[in-house]
Amino acid sequence: MKHTSIHWFRKGLRLHDNPALLAALKDCAELRPIFILDPWFPKNMQVSINRWRFLMESLRDLDESLKKLNSRLFVVRGHPAEVFPALFKKWKVTRLTFEIDTEPYARQRDAKVVKLAAEHNVQVIQKVAHTLYDTERIIVENNGKAPLTYARLQTVLASLGPPKQPVPVPTLENLKDCGTPCKDNHDAKYGIPTLEELGQDPEKAGPPLYPGGESEALVRLDLHMKRTTWVCNFKKPDTEPNSLSPSTTVLSPYVKFGCLSVRTFWWKLAEIYQGRKHSAPPVSLHGQLLWREFFYTAGVGIPNFNKMEGNPVCVQVDWDDNQEYLNAWREGRTGYPFIDAIMTQLRTEGWIHHLARHAVACFLTRGDLWLSWEEGQKVFEELLLDADWSLNAGNWQWLSASAFFHQFFRVYSPVAFGKKTDKSGEYIKKYLPFLRKFPTEYIYEPWKAPRSMQEQAGCIIGKDYPKPIVVHEVVSKRNIERMKAAYARRSHSTAAQGDDKASKKGGKRKPPAGPSVIKLLAKKPAAKKN
DNA sequence: TTACAGGTTGGCCGG
DNA sequence: ACCGGCCAACCTGTA
């Protein structure tokens, strides 16, 4: 039987290593590659113009690549649950293929679509290709729970063996008996939208530093992979958060949208490592891909992963609610140049270094402003080109010492941290040019410059640039105490401990009939099964 | 049950 | 440029 296949692109915006697309092509008479502009997304999350642009560029590239295979991309507007029944009938579809997406909205969306497909006698084929492993499989292998430490993940993965090899790119030969019927009005009806159609003002887009698309991704991958020594010596903590051009690959946006297959990336690195001395996880480039796997697995296995409430691994903290602080952070008006420069780079360019994310995330939450990591998560979700549900939620919990990382007494200094790799503040001067005339000595702390010097620099602190929003030395000490208190409350509700000290000396072992049912449920089996 | 090791990326001071 | 120790002391996983 010859099929009429829809291949549904969502993430996985590529032709290489795309097993679901290959499945669509098998015994296929008619191929309909589609992308659905689902109004759920802009309604439920802010999307910056830079990320819209990246997505549209990726779709354009996909369409161009499909043209070379005598096919085209159909961009369809509407809710998937409404779009599919219409398309199934209109195109007489017999098969639907797509790559598995594990995010919560994607899961419920896809469940509905699978049901609709069954009702229309459409065969559905779903393939894992967005992660190195099937994250469900990792969880099963780890006794039904997501690993909470990197070492644990590594142990589990060792038992699963290496990730799968990428599958081949479809060729004209694959498509020789398979057509994509296109009408003259294809672009009018199924074309890729302009930024204007998406309600965006193209004037407001940032510099085109990271053009979207599979072709661009593969070029960039090749470019970086040619730097053999650099690849082999790569240690993430040694890379610089505040270099004038990125100190890392910035392949993350391409991996996020699936313009670049994580397996292709993995095996390319393996090829380079082969026979050479090289760095190892967690700090190596392989290690970075495993971090992604770590958080993806956590996102699948931990309920309410992008929230504090109802999230069993997340410490419940009494974060403040302060819109003024939040706006100042978001808009780069905290008065700490290092923080404000990073937030400016984020807003204008859509990418900041991982350690820069650490600095501003710590500052927003446990370090200085004591605001909820969920607020930071929303801002990153809007502004980052590589905004990725699982990684964003996981890393915000990490940095706020809410989960995974617990040494809350290690606080980043908004002054000292940046100096380690950029003593003279070139990075600050690039993104906050109005500070450029301050002498090096004061570039991280311009409020300490004498008035005459501020005048000479043409920038009065408190007028042209804000005074520090908080005094780091004071608030960070207080916040450590608040974290300590939050952790103490947690141990009361989860374990047998009464008062920290009392329980150690033979207090009652019986867990209190708990306020936190969720935590008990999560904790108990963990303690028993291992 | 209890102890202990280890945790991708802290700051600061002194050598 | 890099080390060690101190600060004060969290968690998870394992034995």
Coordinates of C-alpha atoms (C1' of nucleotides) in Angstrom, one line a residue:
Chain A
M1 CA 0.0 0.0 0.0
K2 CA 1.2 3.5 -0.9
H3 CA 0.8 6.1 1.7
T4 CA -0.1 9.7 1.8
S5 CA 2.0 11.0 4.6
I6 CA 2.0 14.1 6.6
H7 CA 5.3 14.8 8.4
W8 CA 4.7 17.3 11.1
F9 CA 7.6 19.5 11.9
R10 CA 7.5 21.1 15.4
K11 CA 11.0 21.0 16.8
G12 CA 13.3 18.8 14.7
L13 CA 13.5 21.5 12.0
R14 CA 15.9 19.6 9.9
L15 CA 16.3 16.9 7.2
H16 CA 19.4 15.3 8.7
D17 CA 18.9 12.6 11.4
N18 CA 15.1 12.8 11.2
P19 CA 13.8 9.3 11.7
A20 CA 10.2 10.3 11.7
L21 CA 10.6 12.0 8.3
L22 CA 12.3 8.9 6.9
A23 CA 9.3 6.9 8.2
A24 CA 7.0 9.2 6.3
L25 CA 8.9 8.5 3.1
K26 CA 8.6 4.7 3.3
D27 CA 6.1 3.4 0.7
C28 CA 5.0 6.9 0.2
A29 CA 3.1 8.2 -2.8
E30 CA 2.5 11.7 -1.5
L31 CA 4.4 13.7 1.1
R32 CA 3.0 16.7 2.9
P33 CA 5.6 18.3 5.2
I34 CA 3.8 20.7 7.5
F35 CA 4.5 23.2 10.3
I36 CA 1.6 24.4 12.3
L37 CA 1.6 28.0 13.6
D38 CA -0.2 27.1 16.8
P39 CA -1.8 30.2 18.5
W40 CA -1.3 28.5 21.9
F41 CA 2.3 29.5 21.9
P42 CA 2.1 33.3 21.7
K43 CA -0.9 33.2 23.9
N44 CA 0.8 31.2 26.7
M45 CA 4.4 32.4 26.5
Q46 CA 6.1 35.6 25.5
V47 CA 8.3 35.1 22.4
S48 CA 10.8 37.8 21.6
I49 CA 11.1 39.1 18.1
N50 CA 14.6 37.6 17.9
R51 CA 13.3 34.1 18.5
W52 CA 10.4 34.6 16.1
R53 CA 12.9 35.6 13.5
F54 CA 15.1 32.6 14.3
L55 CA 12.1 30.3 13.8
M56 CA 11.0 31.9 10.5
E57 CA 14.5 31.7 9.2
S58 CA 14.6 28.0 10.2
L59 CA 11.3 27.4 8.4
R60 CA 12.6 29.2 5.3
D61 CA 15.7 27.1 5.2
L62 CA 13.6 24.0 5.6
D63 CA 11.4 25.0 2.7
E64 CA 14.5 25.6 0.6
S65 CA 15.9 22.2 1.4
L66 CA 12.6 20.5 0.7
K67 CA 12.4 22.3 -2.7
K68 CA 15.6 20.6 -3.6
L69 CA 13.8 17.3 -3.0
N70 CA 10.9 18.5 -5.2
S71 CA 8.8 19.1 -2.1
R72 CA 7.7 22.1 -0.1
L73 CA 6.8 23.1 3.4
F74 CA 3.2 23.8 4.2
V75 CA 2.8 26.3 7.0
V76 CA -0.7 26.0 8.4
R77 CA -2.3 28.4 10.8
G78 CA -4.6 27.2 13.6
H79 CA -5.0 24.8 16.5
P80 CA -3.6 21.4 15.8
A81 CA -6.8 19.7 17.0
E82 CA -8.8 21.7 14.4
V83 CA -6.2 21.7 11.6
F84 CA -5.7 17.9 11.4
P85 CA -9.2 16.6 10.8
A86 CA -9.5 19.1 7.9
L87 CA -6.1 18.2 6.4
F88 CA -6.7 14.4 6.9
K89 CA -9.9 14.7 4.7
K90 CA -8.6 17.3 2.3
W91 CA -5.4 15.4 1.4
K92 CA -6.7 11.9 2.0
V93 CA -4.0 11.3 4.5
T94 CA -3.2 7.7 5.6
R95 CA -0.1 8.3 7.7
L96 CA 1.2 11.0 10.2
T97 CA 4.7 11.1 11.4
F98 CA 6.4 13.3 14.0
E99 CA 9.3 13.5 16.4
I100 CA 8.4 13.0 20.1
D101 CA 8.3 16.2 22.2
T102 CA 8.2 15.6 25.9
E103 CA 7.2 19.0 27.1
P104 CA 3.8 19.1 28.9
Y105 CA 1.9 21.1 26.4
A106 CA 3.3 19.0 23.5
R107 CA 2.3 15.8 25.3
Q108 CA -1.4 16.8 25.7
R109 CA -1.5 18.3 22.2
D110 CA -0.1 15.2 20.7
A111 CA -2.4 12.9 22.6
K112 CA -5.3 14.7 21.1
V113 CA -3.9 14.5 17.6
V114 CA -3.2 10.8 18.0
K115 CA -6.8 10.2 18.9
L116 CA -8.0 12.3 16.0
A117 CA -5.7 10.3 13.7
A118 CA -7.2 7.1 14.9
E119 CA -10.7 8.4 14.2
H120 CA -9.7 9.2 10.7
N121 CA -7.9 5.8 10.1
V122 CA -4.5 7.6 10.0
Q123 CA -1.5 5.6 11.1
V124 CA 0.8 7.5 13.5
I125 CA 4.5 7.0 13.7
Q126 CA 6.4 8.8 16.5
K127 CA 10.2 8.7 16.9
V128 CA 12.6 9.8 19.6
A129 CA 15.3 12.1 18.1
H130 CA 15.3 15.3 20.1
T131 CA 17.3 13.7 22.9
L132 CA 20.2 11.3 22.8
Y133 CA 18.2 8.7 24.7
D134 CA 14.6 7.9 25.2
T135 CA 14.1 9.8 28.4
E136 CA 11.3 7.5 29.5
R137 CA 13.8 4.6 29.2
I138 CA 16.3 6.5 31.5
I139 CA 13.6 6.8 34.1
V140 CA 12.6 3.2 33.9
E141 CA 16.3 2.2 34.2
N142 CA 16.6 4.4 37.3
N143 CA 13.7 2.7 39.1
G144 CA 11.0 5.0 37.9
K145 CA 12.6 8.3 39.0
A146 CA 14.5 10.9 37.2
P147 CA 18.2 10.9 38.3
L148 CA 18.8 13.9 40.6
T149 CA 22.5 13.9 40.3
Y150 CA 24.7 14.0 37.2
A151 CA 26.7 11.0 38.5
R152 CA 23.5 9.0 38.8
L153 CA 22.6 9.9 35.2
Q154 CA 26.0 8.7 34.0
T155 CA 25.6 5.4 35.8
V156 CA 22.2 4.8 34.2
L157 CA 23.5 5.8 30.8
A158 CA 26.5 3.5 31.1
S159 CA 24.0 0.6 31.5
L160 CA 22.1 1.8 28.4
G161 CA 25.2 2.0 26.1
P162 CA 26.1 4.8 23.7
P163 CA 23.3 6.9 22.1
K164 CA 22.0 5.8 18.7
Q165 CA 23.7 6.8 15.5
P166 CA 22.0 9.5 13.3
V167 CA 19.9 8.2 10.5
P168 CA 20.7 9.2 6.9
V169 CA 19.5 12.4 5.1
P170 CA 16.7 11.8 2.6
T171 CA 17.8 12.0 -1.0
L172 CA 16.1 12.6 -4.3
E173 CA 16.3 8.8 -4.7
N174 CA 14.2 8.4 -1.6
L175 CA 11.6 10.7 -3.0
K176 CA 11.5 9.5 -6.6
D177 CA 8.1 7.8 -6.4
C178 CA 6.8 10.4 -3.9
G179 CA 5.4 13.8 -4.9
T180 CA 4.2 16.8 -3.0
P181 CA 1.3 18.4 -4.9
C182 CA 1.7 22.2 -4.8
K183 CA -0.6 24.8 -6.3
D184 CA 0.5 28.1 -7.7
N185 CA -1.0 29.9 -4.7
H186 CA 1.2 27.8 -2.3
D187 CA 3.0 30.8 -0.9
A188 CA -0.2 32.8 -0.4
K189 CA -1.9 29.9 1.4
Y190 CA 1.0 28.0 3.1
G191 CA 3.8 30.4 2.9
I192 CA 6.1 31.3 5.8
P193 CA 4.8 34.3 7.6
T194 CA 6.6 37.6 7.8
L195 CA 7.4 39.2 11.1
E196 CA 4.7 41.7 10.4
E197 CA 2.1 39.0 10.1
L198 CA 3.2 37.8 13.5
G199 CA 2.6 41.2 14.9
Q200 CA 6.3 42.0 15.3
D201 CA 8.1 45.2 14.2
P202 CA 11.1 44.2 12.3
E203 CA 12.8 47.4 13.2
K204 CA 13.0 46.1 16.8
A205 CA 15.0 43.0 16.0
G206 CA 18.5 42.8 17.2
P207 CA 21.7 42.3 15.1
P208 CA 21.5 39.1 13.0
L209 CA 24.2 37.3 14.9
Y210 CA 22.7 33.8 14.9
P211 CA 20.6 33.2 11.7
G212 CA 18.2 30.3 12.1
G213 CA 18.1 27.1 10.1
E214 CA 19.6 23.7 9.5
S215 CA 22.0 24.8 6.8
E216 CA 23.5 27.5 9.1
A217 CA 23.6 25.0 12.0
L218 CA 25.6 22.5 10.0
V219 CA 28.0 25.1 8.7
R220 CA 28.6 26.3 12.3
L221 CA 29.0 22.8 13.6
D222 CA 31.7 22.1 11.0
L223 CA 33.4 25.4 11.7
H224 CA 33.7 24.6 15.4
M225 CA 34.5 20.9 14.9
K226 CA 37.5 21.9 12.8
R227 CA 39.1 23.3 16.0
T228 CA 40.2 19.9 17.1
T229 CA 42.4 21.1 20.0
W230 CA 39.8 23.5 21.3
V231 CA 37.2 20.7 21.2
C232 CA 39.4 18.3 23.0
N233 CA 40.4 20.8 25.7
F234 CA 36.9 22.2 26.2
K235 CA 36.0 22.7 29.8
K236 CA 32.9 24.6 30.3
P237 CA 33.7 26.2 33.7
D238 CA 36.9 27.6 32.1
T239 CA 35.1 29.4 29.3
E240 CA 34.4 33.1 29.7
P241 CA 30.9 34.6 30.4
N242 CA 31.9 38.1 29.4
S243 CA 34.2 37.8 26.3
L244 CA 33.3 40.3 23.5
S245 CA 32.4 37.5 21.2
P246 CA 31.1 34.1 22.5
S247 CA 33.6 31.8 24.1
T248 CA 31.4 28.8 23.4
T249 CA 29.8 27.4 20.3
V250 CA 26.3 29.1 20.6
L251 CA 24.9 26.0 18.9
S252 CA 22.2 25.9 21.6
P253 CA 19.5 27.7 19.6
Y254 CA 20.0 25.3 16.8
V255 CA 19.8 22.3 19.1
K256 CA 16.7 23.7 20.8
F257 CA 14.8 24.0 17.5
G258 CA 16.3 20.8 16.3
C259 CA 18.0 22.5 13.4
L260 CA 21.0 20.5 14.6
S261 CA 20.5 16.9 15.8
V262 CA 22.0 16.3 19.2
R263 CA 23.0 12.8 18.0
T264 CA 24.8 14.3 15.0
F265 CA 26.6 16.6 17.4
W266 CA 27.4 13.8 19.8
W267 CA 28.9 11.5 17.2
K268 CA 30.8 14.3 15.5
L269 CA 32.5 14.9 18.9
A270 CA 33.1 11.2 19.4
E271 CA 34.9 11.1 16.1
I272 CA 37.1 14.0 17.1
Y273 CA 37.8 12.5 20.6
Q274 CA 38.8 9.2 19.0
G275 CA 42.4 8.5 19.6
R276 CA 43.0 11.9 21.3
K277 CA 43.4 13.0 24.8
H278 CA 40.2 14.9 25.6
S279 CA 38.2 16.4 28.4
A280 CA 35.3 14.4 29.9
P281 CA 31.8 15.0 31.3
P282 CA 30.6 17.0 33.1
V283 CA 32.8 19.7 31.7
S284 CA 33.5 18.5 28.2
L285 CA 31.3 19.2 25.1
H286 CA 29.9 15.7 25.4
G287 CA 29.2 16.6 29.0
Q288 CA 27.2 19.6 27.9
L289 CA 24.9 17.4 25.8
L290 CA 24.5 15.1 28.9
W291 CA 23.4 18.1 31.0
R292 CA 20.7 18.7 28.4
E293 CA 19.7 15.0 28.8
F294 CA 19.8 15.4 32.5
F295 CA 17.3 18.2 32.5
Y296 CA 15.1 16.8 29.8
T297 CA 14.8 13.6 31.9
A298 CA 14.0 15.7 35.0
G299 CA 11.3 17.5 33.0
V300 CA 9.7 14.2 32.1
G301 CA 10.0 12.5 35.4
I302 CA 9.3 15.4 37.9
P303 CA 5.7 16.8 38.1
N304 CA 5.2 20.5 37.9
F305 CA 8.8 20.9 36.9
N306 CA 8.5 24.5 35.9
K307 CA 6.9 25.6 39.2
M308 CA 7.8 25.7 42.8
E309 CA 4.4 24.6 44.2
G310 CA 3.7 20.9 43.7
N311 CA 7.2 20.3 42.5
P312 CA 8.6 17.5 44.8
V313 CA 12.3 18.3 44.2
C314 CA 11.9 22.0 44.7
V315 CA 12.6 23.7 48.0
Q316 CA 9.7 25.9 49.0
V317 CA 11.0 29.4 49.5
D318 CA 9.2 32.5 50.6
W319 CA 10.3 34.6 47.7
D320 CA 9.3 38.3 47.8
D321 CA 7.0 39.9 45.3
N322 CA 8.5 43.2 44.1
Q323 CA 7.6 44.3 40.6
E324 CA 10.0 47.2 40.7
Y325 CA 13.0 45.0 41.4
L326 CA 11.9 42.6 38.7
N327 CA 11.5 45.3 36.1
A328 CA 14.9 46.7 37.1
W329 CA 16.5 43.3 36.7
R330 CA 14.8 42.6 33.4
E331 CA 15.6 45.9 31.9
G332 CA 19.2 46.2 33.1
R333 CA 18.6 48.9 35.7
T334 CA 20.0 47.3 38.8
G335 CA 22.9 49.6 39.1
Y336 CA 25.4 46.7 38.9
P337 CA 27.0 47.1 35.5
F338 CA 28.0 43.4 35.2
I339 CA 24.4 42.4 35.8
D340 CA 22.9 45.1 33.6
A341 CA 25.3 44.4 30.7
I342 CA 24.3 40.8 30.7
M343 CA 20.6 41.6 30.7
T344 CA 21.3 44.1 27.8
Q345 CA 23.1 41.4 25.8
L346 CA 20.2 39.0 26.5
R347 CA 17.6 41.5 25.4
T348 CA 19.3 42.7 22.3
E349 CA 21.1 39.5 21.0
G350 CA 19.1 36.7 22.5
W351 CA 22.0 34.7 23.8
I352 CA 24.3 35.0 26.9
H353 CA 26.9 32.7 28.2
H354 CA 26.0 30.0 30.6
L355 CA 28.0 31.6 33.5
A356 CA 26.4 34.9 32.7
R357 CA 23.1 33.2 33.2
H358 CA 24.4 32.0 36.6
A359 CA 25.3 35.5 37.6
V360 CA 22.0 37.2 36.8
A361 CA 19.9 34.2 38.0
C362 CA 21.7 34.2 41.4
F363 CA 21.3 37.9 41.6
L364 CA 17.5 37.8 41.0
T365 CA 16.9 35.0 43.4
R366 CA 18.9 33.8 46.4
G367 CA 21.8 36.2 46.0
D368 CA 20.3 39.6 46.0
L369 CA 16.7 40.5 45.0
W370 CA 15.0 37.4 46.6
L371 CA 12.5 37.1 43.8
S372 CA 11.1 33.8 42.6
W373 CA 13.0 31.8 40.0
E374 CA 9.8 31.4 38.1
E375 CA 9.8 35.1 37.3
G376 CA 13.4 34.8 35.9
Q377 CA 12.3 31.7 34.0
K378 CA 9.6 33.7 32.3
V379 CA 12.0 36.4 31.2
F380 CA 14.5 33.9 29.9
E381 CA 11.7 32.0 28.1
E382 CA 10.8 35.2 26.3
L383 CA 14.3 36.5 25.4
L384 CA 16.6 33.5 24.9
L385 CA 16.9 32.1 21.3
D386 CA 17.7 28.8 23.0
A387 CA 14.8 29.0 25.5
D388 CA 14.0 25.4 26.2
W389 CA 11.3 24.4 28.7
S390 CA 13.2 21.7 30.6
L391 CA 16.6 23.3 30.6
N392 CA 15.2 26.6 31.6
A393 CA 13.2 25.2 34.5
G394 CA 16.1 23.0 35.6
N395 CA 18.8 25.6 35.5
W396 CA 16.7 28.2 37.4
Q397 CA 16.1 25.7 40.1
W398 CA 19.8 24.9 40.2
L399 CA 20.9 28.5 40.4
S400 CA 18.3 29.5 43.0
A401 CA 19.5 26.5 45.0
S402 CA 15.9 25.1 44.9
A403 CA 16.9 21.7 43.5
F404 CA 19.9 19.8 42.2
F405 CA 22.3 22.4 43.7
H406 CA 22.1 23.1 47.4
Q407 CA 25.2 24.9 48.5
F408 CA 23.3 28.2 48.9
F409 CA 26.1 29.8 50.8
R410 CA 28.1 30.0 47.6
V411 CA 26.9 33.3 46.2
Y412 CA 28.1 35.0 43.1
S413 CA 29.3 38.6 43.6
P414 CA 27.8 41.0 41.0
V415 CA 31.1 42.8 41.2
A416 CA 33.9 40.2 41.7
F417 CA 32.7 37.4 39.4
G418 CA 33.0 39.3 36.1
K419 CA 36.4 40.7 37.0
K420 CA 38.0 37.2 37.0
T421 CA 37.8 37.1 33.2
D422 CA 37.4 40.7 32.2
K423 CA 39.4 42.9 34.5
S424 CA 39.0 46.1 32.6
G425 CA 35.3 45.7 31.9
E426 CA 35.4 45.7 28.1
Y427 CA 32.2 43.7 28.1
I428 CA 30.4 46.2 30.3
K429 CA 31.6 49.0 28.0
K430 CA 30.3 47.2 25.0
Y431 CA 26.8 46.7 26.3
L432 CA 26.5 49.8 28.5
P433 CA 28.5 52.4 26.4
F434 CA 27.4 55.3 28.6
L435 CA 29.8 53.8 31.3
R436 CA 32.8 53.6 28.9
K437 CA 34.6 56.6 30.2
F438 CA 34.8 55.4 33.8
P439 CA 38.4 54.3 34.7
T440 CA 38.9 50.6 34.9
E441 CA 39.1 50.8 38.7
Y442 CA 35.4 51.9 38.9
I443 CA 33.8 50.1 35.9
Y444 CA 32.2 47.4 38.1
E445 CA 31.3 49.8 40.8
P446 CA 30.8 53.3 39.3
W447 CA 28.9 54.6 42.3
K448 CA 32.2 54.5 44.2
A449 CA 33.7 57.0 41.7
P450 CA 34.0 60.5 43.1
R451 CA 31.5 63.0 41.8
S452 CA 34.1 64.9 39.7
M453 CA 35.1 61.6 38.0
Q454 CA 31.4 60.9 37.3
E455 CA 31.1 64.3 35.7
Q456 CA 34.2 63.8 33.7
A457 CA 32.9 60.4 32.5
G458 CA 29.6 62.1 31.5
C459 CA 27.5 59.8 33.6
I460 CA 26.2 60.8 37.0
I461 CA 25.2 57.8 39.1
G462 CA 21.7 58.2 40.4
K463 CA 20.8 60.3 37.3
D464 CA 22.2 58.9 34.1
Y465 CA 22.7 55.4 35.5
P466 CA 21.0 54.0 38.7
K467 CA 22.6 53.6 42.0
P468 CA 22.8 49.9 43.1
I469 CA 19.3 48.7 43.7
V470 CA 20.5 46.7 46.8
V471 CA 23.7 46.6 48.8
H472 CA 25.1 43.2 47.8
E473 CA 27.3 42.7 50.9
V474 CA 24.3 43.3 53.1
V475 CA 21.4 41.5 51.3
S476 CA 23.4 38.4 50.3
K477 CA 24.2 37.7 54.0
R478 CA 20.6 38.1 55.0
N479 CA 19.5 35.9 52.1
I480 CA 21.8 33.1 53.0
E481 CA 20.0 33.1 56.4
R482 CA 16.6 33.0 54.7
M483 CA 17.7 30.1 52.6
K484 CA 18.8 28.3 55.7
A485 CA 15.4 28.8 57.2
A486 CA 13.7 27.6 54.0
Y487 CA 15.8 24.4 54.0
A488 CA 15.1 23.9 57.7
R489 CA 11.3 24.1 57.1
R490 CA 11.8 21.5 54.3
S491 CA 13.5 19.0 56.5
H492 CA 10.7 19.2 59.0
S493 CA 8.1 18.3 56.5
T494 CA 10.0 15.6 54.6
A495 CA 12.0 13.6 57.0
A496 CA 11.9 12.3 60.5
Q497 CA 13.9 15.2 61.9
G498 CA 12.3 17.4 64.4
D499 CA 14.5 20.3 65.5
D500 CA 17.9 20.0 63.7
K501 CA 19.7 19.1 66.9
A502 CA 17.1 17.5 69.1
S503 CA 16.3 14.7 66.6
K504 CA 20.0 13.7 66.3
K505 CA 20.0 12.8 69.9
G506 CA 17.3 10.2 69.8
G507 CA 14.2 12.2 69.2
K508 CA 11.2 10.6 67.6
R509 CA 11.7 9.0 64.3
K510 CA 8.1 9.0 63.2
P511 CA 7.5 11.3 60.3
P512 CA 5.0 14.0 61.1
A513 CA 1.6 13.6 59.5
G514 CA 2.7 15.9 56.9
P515 CA 1.7 19.1 55.3
S516 CA 3.6 18.1 52.2
V517 CA 2.0 15.0 50.8
I518 CA 3.7 15.4 47.5
K519 CA 7.1 15.4 49.1
L520 CA 6.4 12.3 51.1
L521 CA 5.2 10.5 48.0
A522 CA 8.3 11.4 46.2
K523 CA 10.7 10.7 49.0
K524 CA 9.4 7.4 50.4
P525 CA 9.9 5.1 47.4
A526 CA 13.3 6.7 46.8
A527 CA 14.4 5.6 50.3
K528 CA 12.9 2.1 50.0
K529 CA 13.8 1.0 46.5
N530 CA 17.5 1.7 46.8
Chain B
dT1 C1' 21.1 3.6 61.2
dT2 C1' 24.8 6.5 60.5
dA3 C1' 28.8 8.1 58.4
dC4 C1' 31.0 9.7 54.6
dA5 C1' 32.3 11.3 49.9
dG6 C1' 31.4 14.2 46.3
dG7 C1' 29.0 17.9 44.1
dT8 C1' 30.6 21.3 36.2
dT9 C1' 31.6 26.9 37.3
dG10 C1' 32.0 31.3 45.0
dG11 C1' 34.6 34.9 47.5
dC12 C1' 38.4 36.2 49.8
dC13 C1' 43.0 36.1 51.7
dG14 C1' 47.6 34.6 51.8
dG15 C1' 51.4 32.2 49.7
Chain C
dA1 C1' 48.6 32.1 37.1
dC2 C1' 47.6 29.0 40.3
dC3 C1' 47.2 26.9 44.7
dG4 C1' 45.3 26.0 49.7
dG5 C1' 42.5 27.1 53.3
dC6 C1' 38.8 29.4 55.3
dC7 C1' 34.0 30.8 55.5
dA8 C1' 29.9 27.8 57.2
dA9 C1' 27.6 23.8 56.0
dC10 C1' 23.5 22.3 52.0
dC11 C1' 22.1 18.1 49.5
dT12 C1' 22.1 13.0 47.3
dG13 C1' 23.8 8.5 46.9
dT14 C1' 26.2 4.8 48.7
dA15 C1' 28.1 1.6 51.9

